[in-house]
Coordinates of C-alpha atoms and ligand atoms in Angstrom, one line a residue:
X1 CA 135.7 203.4 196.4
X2 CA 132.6 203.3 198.4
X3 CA 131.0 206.8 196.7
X4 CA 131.6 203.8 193.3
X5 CA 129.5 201.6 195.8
X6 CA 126.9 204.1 197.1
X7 CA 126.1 205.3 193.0
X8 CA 125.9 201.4 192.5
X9 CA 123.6 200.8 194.8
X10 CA 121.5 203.9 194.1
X11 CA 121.3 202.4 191.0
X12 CA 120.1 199.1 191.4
X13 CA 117.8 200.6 193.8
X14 CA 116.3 202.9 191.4
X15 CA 116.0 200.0 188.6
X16 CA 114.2 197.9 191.2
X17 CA 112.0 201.0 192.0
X18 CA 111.1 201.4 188.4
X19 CA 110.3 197.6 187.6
X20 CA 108.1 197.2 190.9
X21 CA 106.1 200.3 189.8
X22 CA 105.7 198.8 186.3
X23 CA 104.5 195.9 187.4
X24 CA 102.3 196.8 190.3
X25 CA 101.1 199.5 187.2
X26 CA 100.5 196.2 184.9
X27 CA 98.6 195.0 187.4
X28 CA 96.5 197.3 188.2
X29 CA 95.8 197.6 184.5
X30 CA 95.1 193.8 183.6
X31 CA 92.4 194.2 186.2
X32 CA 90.7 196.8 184.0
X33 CA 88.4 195.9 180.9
X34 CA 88.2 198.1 177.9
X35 CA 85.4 198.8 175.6
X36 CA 86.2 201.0 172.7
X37 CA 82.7 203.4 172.7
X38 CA 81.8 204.5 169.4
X39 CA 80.6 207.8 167.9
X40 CA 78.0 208.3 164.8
X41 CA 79.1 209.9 162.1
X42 CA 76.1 212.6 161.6
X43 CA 77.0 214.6 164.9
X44 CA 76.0 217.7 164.3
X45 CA 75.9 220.7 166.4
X46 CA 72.9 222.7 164.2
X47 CA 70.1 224.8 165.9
X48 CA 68.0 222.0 164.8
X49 CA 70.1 219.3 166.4
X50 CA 70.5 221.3 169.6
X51 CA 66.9 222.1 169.7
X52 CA 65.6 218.4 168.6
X53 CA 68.5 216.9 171.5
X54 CA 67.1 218.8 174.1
X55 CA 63.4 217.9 173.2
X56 CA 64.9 214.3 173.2
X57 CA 66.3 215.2 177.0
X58 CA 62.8 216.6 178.4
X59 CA 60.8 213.2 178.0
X60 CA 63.4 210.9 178.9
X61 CA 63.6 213.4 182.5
X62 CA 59.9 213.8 182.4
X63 CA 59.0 210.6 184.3
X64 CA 58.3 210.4 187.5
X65 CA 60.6 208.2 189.2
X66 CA 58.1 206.7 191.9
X67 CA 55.6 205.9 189.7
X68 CA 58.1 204.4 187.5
X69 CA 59.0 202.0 190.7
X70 CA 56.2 199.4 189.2
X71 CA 55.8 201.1 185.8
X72 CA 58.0 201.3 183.0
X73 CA 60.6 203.7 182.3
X74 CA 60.4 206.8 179.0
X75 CA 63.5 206.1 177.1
X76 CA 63.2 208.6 174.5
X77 CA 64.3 207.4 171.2
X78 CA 65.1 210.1 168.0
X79 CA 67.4 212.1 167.0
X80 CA 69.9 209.6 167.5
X81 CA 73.0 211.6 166.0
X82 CA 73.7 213.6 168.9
X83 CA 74.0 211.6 171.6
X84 CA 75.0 208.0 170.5
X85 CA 77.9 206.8 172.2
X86 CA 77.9 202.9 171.6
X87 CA 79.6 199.7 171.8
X88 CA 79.7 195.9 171.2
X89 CA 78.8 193.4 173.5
X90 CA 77.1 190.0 172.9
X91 CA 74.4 187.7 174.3
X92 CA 74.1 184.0 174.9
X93 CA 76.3 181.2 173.8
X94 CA 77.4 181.1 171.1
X95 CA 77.4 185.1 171.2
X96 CA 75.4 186.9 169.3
X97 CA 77.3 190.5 168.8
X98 CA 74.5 193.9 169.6
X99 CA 75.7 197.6 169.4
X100 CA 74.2 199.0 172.1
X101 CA 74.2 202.8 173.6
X102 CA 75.5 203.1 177.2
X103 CA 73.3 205.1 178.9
X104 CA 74.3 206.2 182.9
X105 CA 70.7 207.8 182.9
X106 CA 68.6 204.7 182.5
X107 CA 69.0 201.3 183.9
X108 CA 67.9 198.7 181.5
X109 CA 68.9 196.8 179.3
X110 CA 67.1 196.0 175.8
X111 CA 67.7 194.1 171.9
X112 CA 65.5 194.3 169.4
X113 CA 64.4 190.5 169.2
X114 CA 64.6 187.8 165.7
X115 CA 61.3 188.1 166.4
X116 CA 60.0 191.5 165.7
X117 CA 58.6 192.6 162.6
X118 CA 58.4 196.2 163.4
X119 CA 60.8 198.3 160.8
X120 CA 62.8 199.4 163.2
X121 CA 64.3 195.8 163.7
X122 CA 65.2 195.4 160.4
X123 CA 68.0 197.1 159.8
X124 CA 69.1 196.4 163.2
X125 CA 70.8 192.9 164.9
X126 CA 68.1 191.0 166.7
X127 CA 68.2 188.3 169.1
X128 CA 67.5 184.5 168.3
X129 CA 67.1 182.8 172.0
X130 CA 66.4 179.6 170.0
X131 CA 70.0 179.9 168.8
X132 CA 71.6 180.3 171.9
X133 CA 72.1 177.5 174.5
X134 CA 72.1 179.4 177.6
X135 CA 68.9 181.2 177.3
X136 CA 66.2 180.6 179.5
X137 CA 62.5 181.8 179.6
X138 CA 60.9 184.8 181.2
X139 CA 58.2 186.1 179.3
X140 CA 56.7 188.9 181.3
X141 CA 55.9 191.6 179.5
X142 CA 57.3 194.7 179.4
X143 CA 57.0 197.9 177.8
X144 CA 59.1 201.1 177.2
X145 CA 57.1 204.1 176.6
X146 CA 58.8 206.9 174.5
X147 CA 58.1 210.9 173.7
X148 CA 56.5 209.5 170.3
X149 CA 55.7 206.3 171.0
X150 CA 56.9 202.7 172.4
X151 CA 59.0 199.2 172.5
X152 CA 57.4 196.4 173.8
X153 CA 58.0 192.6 174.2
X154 CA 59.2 189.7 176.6
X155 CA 61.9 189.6 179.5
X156 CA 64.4 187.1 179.1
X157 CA 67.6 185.3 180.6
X158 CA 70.7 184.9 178.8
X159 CA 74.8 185.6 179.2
X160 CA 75.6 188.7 178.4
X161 CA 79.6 189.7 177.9
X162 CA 80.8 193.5 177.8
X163 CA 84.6 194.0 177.4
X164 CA 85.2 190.4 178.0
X165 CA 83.4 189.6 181.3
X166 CA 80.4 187.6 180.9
X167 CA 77.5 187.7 183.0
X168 CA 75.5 184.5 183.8
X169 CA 71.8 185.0 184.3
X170 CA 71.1 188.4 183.0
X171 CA 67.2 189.4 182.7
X172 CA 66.8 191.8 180.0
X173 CA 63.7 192.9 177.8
X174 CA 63.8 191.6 174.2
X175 CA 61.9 193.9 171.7
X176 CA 58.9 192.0 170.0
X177 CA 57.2 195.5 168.6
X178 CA 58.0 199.2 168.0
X179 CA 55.2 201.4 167.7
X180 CA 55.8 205.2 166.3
X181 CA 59.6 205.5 167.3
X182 CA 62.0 207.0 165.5
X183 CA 64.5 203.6 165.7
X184 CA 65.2 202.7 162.6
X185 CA 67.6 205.7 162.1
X186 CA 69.7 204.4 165.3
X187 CA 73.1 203.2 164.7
X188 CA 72.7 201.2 167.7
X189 CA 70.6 198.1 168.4
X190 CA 69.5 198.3 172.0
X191 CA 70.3 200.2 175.0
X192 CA 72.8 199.2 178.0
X193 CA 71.6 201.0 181.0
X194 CA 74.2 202.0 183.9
X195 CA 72.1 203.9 186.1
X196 CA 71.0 202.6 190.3
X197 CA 68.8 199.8 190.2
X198 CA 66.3 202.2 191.8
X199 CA 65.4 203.3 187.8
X200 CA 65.2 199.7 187.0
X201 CA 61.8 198.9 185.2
X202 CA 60.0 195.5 186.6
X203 CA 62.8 195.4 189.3
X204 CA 65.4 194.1 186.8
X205 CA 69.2 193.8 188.4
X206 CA 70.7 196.2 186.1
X207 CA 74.1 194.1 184.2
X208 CA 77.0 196.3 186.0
X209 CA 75.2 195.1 189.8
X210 CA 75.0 191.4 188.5
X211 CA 79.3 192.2 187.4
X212 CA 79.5 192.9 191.0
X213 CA 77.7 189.7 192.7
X214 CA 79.6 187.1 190.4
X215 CA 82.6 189.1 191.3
X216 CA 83.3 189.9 187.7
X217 CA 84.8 193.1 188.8
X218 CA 88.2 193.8 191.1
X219 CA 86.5 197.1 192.1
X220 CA 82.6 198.0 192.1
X221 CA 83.6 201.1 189.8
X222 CA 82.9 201.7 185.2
X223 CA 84.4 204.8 184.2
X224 CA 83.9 206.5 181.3
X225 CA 86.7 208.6 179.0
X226 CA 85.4 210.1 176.1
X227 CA 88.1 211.7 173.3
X228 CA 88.0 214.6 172.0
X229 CA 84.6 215.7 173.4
X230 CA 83.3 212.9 172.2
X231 CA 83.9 213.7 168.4
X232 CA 86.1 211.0 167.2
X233 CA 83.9 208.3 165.1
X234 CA 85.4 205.0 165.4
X235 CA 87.2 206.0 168.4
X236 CA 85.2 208.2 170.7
X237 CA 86.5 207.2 174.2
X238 CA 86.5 203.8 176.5
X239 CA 84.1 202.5 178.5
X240 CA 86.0 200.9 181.2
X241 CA 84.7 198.2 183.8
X242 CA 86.2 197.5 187.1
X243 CA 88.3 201.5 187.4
X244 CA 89.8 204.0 186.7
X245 CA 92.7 204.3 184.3
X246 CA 94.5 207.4 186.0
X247 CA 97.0 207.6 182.5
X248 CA 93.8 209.2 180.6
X249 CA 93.1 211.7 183.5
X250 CA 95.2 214.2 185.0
X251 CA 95.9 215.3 188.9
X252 CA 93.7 213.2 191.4
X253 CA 90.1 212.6 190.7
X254 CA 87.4 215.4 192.8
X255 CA 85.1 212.6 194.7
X256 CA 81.7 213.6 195.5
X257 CA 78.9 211.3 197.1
X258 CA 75.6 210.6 195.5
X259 CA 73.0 212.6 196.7
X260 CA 70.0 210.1 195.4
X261 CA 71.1 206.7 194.0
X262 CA 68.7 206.7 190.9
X263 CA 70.5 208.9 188.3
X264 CA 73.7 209.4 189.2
X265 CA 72.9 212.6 190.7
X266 CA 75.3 215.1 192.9
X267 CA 75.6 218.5 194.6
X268 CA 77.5 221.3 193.0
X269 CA 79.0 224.0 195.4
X270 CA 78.1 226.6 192.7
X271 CA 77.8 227.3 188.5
X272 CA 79.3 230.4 187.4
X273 CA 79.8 231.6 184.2
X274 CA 83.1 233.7 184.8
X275 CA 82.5 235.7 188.2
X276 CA 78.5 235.7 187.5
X277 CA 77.0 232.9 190.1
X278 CA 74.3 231.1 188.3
X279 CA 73.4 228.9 191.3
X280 CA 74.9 227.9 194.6
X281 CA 74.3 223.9 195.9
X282 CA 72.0 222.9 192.6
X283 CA 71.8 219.0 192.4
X284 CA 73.6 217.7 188.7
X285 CA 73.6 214.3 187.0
X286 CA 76.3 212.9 184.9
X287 CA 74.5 211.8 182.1
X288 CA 76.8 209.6 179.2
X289 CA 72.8 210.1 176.8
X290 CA 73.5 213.4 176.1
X291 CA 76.2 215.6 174.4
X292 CA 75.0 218.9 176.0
X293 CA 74.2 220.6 179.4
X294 CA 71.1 220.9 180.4
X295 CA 70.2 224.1 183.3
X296 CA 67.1 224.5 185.5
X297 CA 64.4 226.7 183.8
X298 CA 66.0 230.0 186.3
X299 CA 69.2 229.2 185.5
X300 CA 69.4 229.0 181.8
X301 CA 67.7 232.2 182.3
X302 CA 70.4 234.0 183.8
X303 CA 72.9 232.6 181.8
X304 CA 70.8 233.9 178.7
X305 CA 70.7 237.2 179.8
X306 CA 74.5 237.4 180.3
X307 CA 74.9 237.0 176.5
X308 CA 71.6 238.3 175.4
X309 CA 70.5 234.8 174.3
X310 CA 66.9 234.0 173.0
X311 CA 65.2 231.0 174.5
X312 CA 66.6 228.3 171.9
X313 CA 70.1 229.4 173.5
X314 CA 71.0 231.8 170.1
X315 CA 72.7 234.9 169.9
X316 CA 74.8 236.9 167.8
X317 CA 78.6 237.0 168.6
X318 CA 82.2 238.0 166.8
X319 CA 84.3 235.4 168.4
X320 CA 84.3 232.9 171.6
X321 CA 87.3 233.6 172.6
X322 CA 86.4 236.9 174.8
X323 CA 83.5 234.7 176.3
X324 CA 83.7 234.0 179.8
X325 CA 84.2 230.0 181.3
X326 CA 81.5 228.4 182.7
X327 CA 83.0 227.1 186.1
X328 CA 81.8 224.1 188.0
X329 CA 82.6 223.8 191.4
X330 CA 82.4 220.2 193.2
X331 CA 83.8 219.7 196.0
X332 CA 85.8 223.2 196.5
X333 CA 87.3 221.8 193.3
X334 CA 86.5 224.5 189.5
X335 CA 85.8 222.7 186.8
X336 CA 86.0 224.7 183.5
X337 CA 84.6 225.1 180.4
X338 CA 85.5 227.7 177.6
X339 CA 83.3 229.2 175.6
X340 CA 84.4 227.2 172.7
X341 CA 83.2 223.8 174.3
X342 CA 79.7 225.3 175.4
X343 CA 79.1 227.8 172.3
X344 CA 79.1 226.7 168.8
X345 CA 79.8 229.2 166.7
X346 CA 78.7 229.5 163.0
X347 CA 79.3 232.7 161.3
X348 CA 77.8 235.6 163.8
X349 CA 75.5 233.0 165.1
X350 CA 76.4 231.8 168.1
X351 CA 74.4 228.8 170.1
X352 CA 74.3 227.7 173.7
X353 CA 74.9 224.4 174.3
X354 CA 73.2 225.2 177.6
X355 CA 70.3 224.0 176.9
X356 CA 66.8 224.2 179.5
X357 CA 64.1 221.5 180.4
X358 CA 61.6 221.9 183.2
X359 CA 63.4 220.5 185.5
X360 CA 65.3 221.5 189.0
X361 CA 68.8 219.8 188.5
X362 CA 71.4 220.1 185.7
X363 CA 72.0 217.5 183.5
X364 CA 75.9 216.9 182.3
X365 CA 76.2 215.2 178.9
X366 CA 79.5 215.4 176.7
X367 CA 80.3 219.4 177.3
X368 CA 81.3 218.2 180.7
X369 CA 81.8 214.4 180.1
X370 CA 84.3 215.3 176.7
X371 CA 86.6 217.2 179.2
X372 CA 86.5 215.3 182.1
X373 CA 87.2 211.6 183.0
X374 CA 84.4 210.4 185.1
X375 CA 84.1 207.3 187.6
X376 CA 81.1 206.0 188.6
X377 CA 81.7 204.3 191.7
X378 CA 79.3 201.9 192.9
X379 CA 80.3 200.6 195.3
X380 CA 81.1 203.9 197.4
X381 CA 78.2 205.3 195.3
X382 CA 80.1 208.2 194.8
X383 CA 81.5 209.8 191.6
X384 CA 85.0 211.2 190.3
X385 CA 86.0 213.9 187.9
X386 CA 89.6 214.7 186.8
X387 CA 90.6 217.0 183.7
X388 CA 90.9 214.2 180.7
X389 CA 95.0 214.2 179.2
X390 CA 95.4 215.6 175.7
X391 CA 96.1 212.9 173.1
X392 CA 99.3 213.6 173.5
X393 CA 100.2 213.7 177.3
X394 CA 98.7 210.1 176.9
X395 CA 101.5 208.9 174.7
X396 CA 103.8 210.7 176.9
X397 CA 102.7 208.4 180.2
X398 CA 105.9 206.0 179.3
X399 CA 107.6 209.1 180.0
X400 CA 108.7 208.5 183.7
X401 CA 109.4 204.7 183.0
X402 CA 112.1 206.1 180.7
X403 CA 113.7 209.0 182.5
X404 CA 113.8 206.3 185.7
X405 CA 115.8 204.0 183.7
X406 CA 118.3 206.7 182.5
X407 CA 118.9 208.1 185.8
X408 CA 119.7 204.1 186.9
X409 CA 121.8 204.0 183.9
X410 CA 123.7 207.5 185.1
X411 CA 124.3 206.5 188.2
X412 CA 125.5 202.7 187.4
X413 CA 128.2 204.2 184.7
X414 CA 128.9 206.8 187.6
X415 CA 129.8 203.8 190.2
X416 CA 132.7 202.1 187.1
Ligands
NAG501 C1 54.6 210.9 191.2 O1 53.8 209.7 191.5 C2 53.4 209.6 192.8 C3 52.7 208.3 193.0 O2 51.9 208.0 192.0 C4 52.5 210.8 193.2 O3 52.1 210.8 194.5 C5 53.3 212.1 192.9 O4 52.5 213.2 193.1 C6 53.9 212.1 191.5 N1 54.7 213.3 191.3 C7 54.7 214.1 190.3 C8 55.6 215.2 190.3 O5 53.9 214.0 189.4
NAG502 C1 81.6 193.1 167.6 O1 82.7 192.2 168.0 C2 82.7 191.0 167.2 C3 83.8 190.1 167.8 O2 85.0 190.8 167.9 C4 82.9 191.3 165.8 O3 82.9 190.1 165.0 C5 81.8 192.2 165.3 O4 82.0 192.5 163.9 C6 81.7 193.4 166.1 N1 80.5 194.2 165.7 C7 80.6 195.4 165.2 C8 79.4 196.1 164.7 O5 81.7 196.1 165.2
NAG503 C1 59.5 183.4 167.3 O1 59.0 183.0 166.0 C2 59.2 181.7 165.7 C3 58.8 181.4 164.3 O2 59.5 182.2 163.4 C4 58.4 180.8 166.7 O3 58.7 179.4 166.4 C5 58.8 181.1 168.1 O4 58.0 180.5 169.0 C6 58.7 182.6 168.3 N1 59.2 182.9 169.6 C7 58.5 183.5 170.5 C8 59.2 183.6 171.9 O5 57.5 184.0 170.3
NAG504 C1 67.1 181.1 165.0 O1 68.0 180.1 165.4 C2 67.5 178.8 165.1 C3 68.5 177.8 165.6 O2 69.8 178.0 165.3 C4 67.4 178.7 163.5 O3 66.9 177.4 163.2 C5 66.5 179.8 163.0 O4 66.5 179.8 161.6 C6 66.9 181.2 163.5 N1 65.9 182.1 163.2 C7 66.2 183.2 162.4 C8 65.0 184.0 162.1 O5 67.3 183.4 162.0
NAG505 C1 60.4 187.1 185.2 O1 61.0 188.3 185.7 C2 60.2 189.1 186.6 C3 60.8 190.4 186.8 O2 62.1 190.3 187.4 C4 59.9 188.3 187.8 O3 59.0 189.0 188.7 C5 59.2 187.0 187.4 O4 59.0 186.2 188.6 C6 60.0 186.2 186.4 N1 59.3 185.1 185.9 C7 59.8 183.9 185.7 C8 58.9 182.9 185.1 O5 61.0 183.7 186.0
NAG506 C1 85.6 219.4 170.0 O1 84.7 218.8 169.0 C2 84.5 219.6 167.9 C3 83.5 218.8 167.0 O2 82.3 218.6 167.7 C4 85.8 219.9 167.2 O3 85.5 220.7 166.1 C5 86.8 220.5 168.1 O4 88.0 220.7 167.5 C6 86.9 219.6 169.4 N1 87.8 220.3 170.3 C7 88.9 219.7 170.8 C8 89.8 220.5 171.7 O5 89.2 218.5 170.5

C-alpha cells in the first residue's frame, strides 16, 4: 500500500520536475533572438584563396588602433568568398531589408546609400532616408579606408532591427562613394560591426551597446554558432543576441576575461601542435571576419618547420590523419583541432590554414569559431568557448525531456 503511494508520488514528483525544467528552459529560450547567418557559395579553400584571405587579414590588422581613436578605421574589402558570414537586418520605418557581414573585429556599422553612384552600389541594396520616417540627419562625414582603396559618405540616424529587436536612434555611416574596392563582388551590402566601442570610428555607439542601454537585451551577451565549420550556404550557423543557447554547445563554456576591450582579444595559456609548444601566454582574438588562423610571424615559423612548410603554409603530405592536433589551451581548458580542420588537403599538396601576418597576437576565424560555440559577453567583457554539438546530438537535446517522462510513467503504472 504505501510502497503504491511512495512510486505515486515519485511520479508526480518527477512529472512536475520535468515540466518546471521545460518551462524555466522555454524561458530562457524566448529571451534569446536568432539570426540565421549565411555562407557564400564560392568558399573555397585554394592556395589562392588562402593566400588572397590572409592578404585581406594584414590590412584590416594593420591600423593602428590609437591613431584610429579620431581617424577612421581599414576595413579591408576583397576576396569576399572566404570569410562572408552574413545576415538580414533592416533600417528605418518602414524597413528596408540590408545583408550585412557580422564582423566581431570591427565596430561599425555601414549601407551602401540610394544615393551612390559608385558600381559597387549597384548590385547591392541601398538606403533611401527619404523613404523612411524615422530617419534623422547627421551628415558628418566619414570615410573608410581599405588595402585598395575606400568608402566614403554621411553619418546618419535611423532604427535599425536585427533578429527582431529594434534599435531607436542608431548613427551609422551611409555609403555615398566607393573608390577602387573590390565591392561589387560582395554578397553582402554593408558591414555590422560587433567589436568594443574603443574601435568605433568618429566615436559611434556601436548597435549591440545601444541593444544594451534601451534594454533590448535580457543579458549584455551575442554568441555566435557556426555549422559545420561554417560550410553550410543558406544555413551557416546563428547569430544569437541576448545568450547563449547551451543545446548547440556541449559541457560548460571555458570563460576567459578580455585582456584589451577593442578586439575581442584574450590570453592563451599555451598553442601546441601535439606535444610541440608553439607559444606560452600569446594574446588571441576571436575574430567572426575570417575563416582561418592567423599566428605571429615566430610562431607560424615553428609550426612550418614541424611539417616542413614553405612560407604560403604548403607542403607535401600522404594523408592528415597521422598529423598531429593543434591544441589551445584557455584557461587550463585544450581546445583541439585535427589536422583535417587546419590542413586542406588536395592530392599530395597539403596547405596550412595557419596562416601569418606581422603581427604579435593570433587571430581565430572559422578553424576555431566552426568548432567551438563562442559568447561574447559584454557585459562581463569576457568570452566563452564550449565544443559546438554535432547536428545530430542537437536533435537529440529532447532526449532527457522524453526519458523523464517515461521514468514518470514507470513509476505511476508501478504505484496501480
Ligand atoms: C600609433 O599612433 C600613435 C599616435 O599617433 C603613435 O604615437 C604610435 O607610435 C603609433 N604606433 C605605431 C605602431 O605606429
Ligand atoms: C530579409 O528579410 C525580409 C523579411 O523577412 C525578407 O522579405 C527579405 O527577402 C530578406 N532578404 C534576404 C536577402 O533574404
Ligand atoms: C540624394 O539624391 C536626391 C536626388 O536623387 C536628392 O534629392 C537628395 O537630396 C540626395 N540626398 C542627399 C543626402 O544628398
Ligand atoms: C526614395 O524614397 C522616396 C520616398 O518614398 C521616393 O520618392 C524616391 O523615388 C526613392 N528614391 C529612389 C532612388 O528609389
Ligand atoms: C553627428 O555625429 C557625430 C559623431 O558621433 C557627432 O560628433 C555630431 O555632433 C553629430 N552631428 C549632429 C548634427 O547630430
Ligand atoms: C568542414 O568543411 C569542409 C568544407 O569546407 C567540409 O568538406 C568538411 O566535411 C567539414 N567537416 C565537418 C566535420 O563538417
Amino acid at each position: 500500500m504505501s510502497s503504491h503511494f511512495t512510486a505515486r508520488a515519485a511520479a508526480l514528483l518527477a512529472l512536475t520536475l520535468t515540466l518546471l525544467l521545460a518551462v524555466s528552459e522555454a524561458s530562457r529560450m524566448a529571451k534569446l533572438h536568432r539570426i540565421a547567418i549565411h555562407r557564400s557559395p564560392n568558399f573555397e579553400r585554394s592556395q589562392k584563396a588562402v593566400a588572397a584571405e590572409r592578404d585581406l587579414v594584414q590590412r584590416k590588422y594593420s591600423q593602428n588602433l590609437s591613431q584610429k581613436a579620431n581617424g577612421y578605421p581599414v576595413e579591408p574589402l576583397s576576396n569576399f568568398d572566404n570569410y562572408q558570414y552574413y545576415g538580414n537586418i533592416s533600417i528605418g520605418t518602414p524597413p528596408q531589408y540590408f545583408m550585412v557581414q557580422f564582423d566581431t573585429g570591427s565596430s561599425n556599422l555601414w549601407i551602401p546609400s540610394v544615393n551612390c553612384t559608385s558600381a559597387g552600389c549597384y548590385d547591392h541594396q541601398t538606403y533611401n532616408q527619404t523613404a523612411s520616417s524615422t530617419y534623422q540627419a547627421n551628415g558628418t562625414y566619414f570615410s573608410i579606408t581599405y588595402g585598395t582603396g575606400s568608402v566614403s559618405g554621411y553619418l546618419a540616424v535611423d532604427s535599425v532591427s536585427v533578429g527582431g529587436l529594434t534599435v531607436a536612434n542608431q548613427k551609422f555611416g551611409q555609403v555615398y562613394t566607393e573608390v577602387g574596392t573590390n565591392f561589387v563582388d560582395a554578397l553582402f551590402d554593408g558591414i555590422l560591426g560587433m567589436g568594443f566601442p574603443a574601435l568605433a570610428a568618429d566615436g559611434v555607439v556601436p548597435l549591440f551597446q545601444n541593444m544594451i542601454s534601451q534594454s533590448l537585451v535580457a543579458n549584455s551577451v551575442f554568441s555566435f554558432y557556426l555549422r559545420d565549420n561554417g560550410s553550410t550556404v543558406n544555413y551557416g550557423g546563428e547569430l544569437i543576441l541576448g545568450g547563449s543557447d547551451p543545446s548547440l554547445y556541449s559541457g560548460g563554456l571555458t570563460y576567459v576575461p578580455v585582456s584589451q576591450p577593442a578586439y575581442w582579444e584574450f590570453i592563451t595559456n599555451s598553442i601546441k601542435i601535439g606535444s610541440t609548444i608553439i607559444s606560452k601566454g600569446d594574446a588571441a582574438i576571436a575574430d567572426t571576419g575570417t575563416s582561418l588562423i592567423i599566428a605571429p610571424q615566430a610562431e607560424f615559423t615553428a609550426i612550418a618547420a614541424i611539417f616542413s612548410a614553405d612560407s604560403s603554409g604548403v607542403f607535401y603530405c600522404t594523408s592528415t590523419k597521422s598529423m598531429p592536433d593543434l591544441v589551445i589551451t584557455i584557461q587550463g581548458v585544450d581546445f583541439r583541432i585535427s589536422a583535417s580542420y587546419y590542413v586542406e588537403q588536395s592530392g599530395s599538396a597539403c596547405q596550412l590554414l595557419i596562416q601569418s601576418i606581422n603581427q604579435e597576437f593570433w587571430i581565430l576565424g572559422d578553424v576555431f569559431l566552426g568548432l567551438f560555440y563562442t559568447e561574447f559577453d559584454v557585459g562581463n567583457q569576457r568570452l566563452g568557448f564550449a565544443p559546438v554539438n554535432a547536428a545530430d546530438s542537437v536533435k537529440q537535446m529532447g532526449l532527457w525531456k522524453v526519458l523523464a517522462l517515461v521514468m514518470a510513467w514507470g513509476l505511476w503504472r508501478l504505484g496501480n
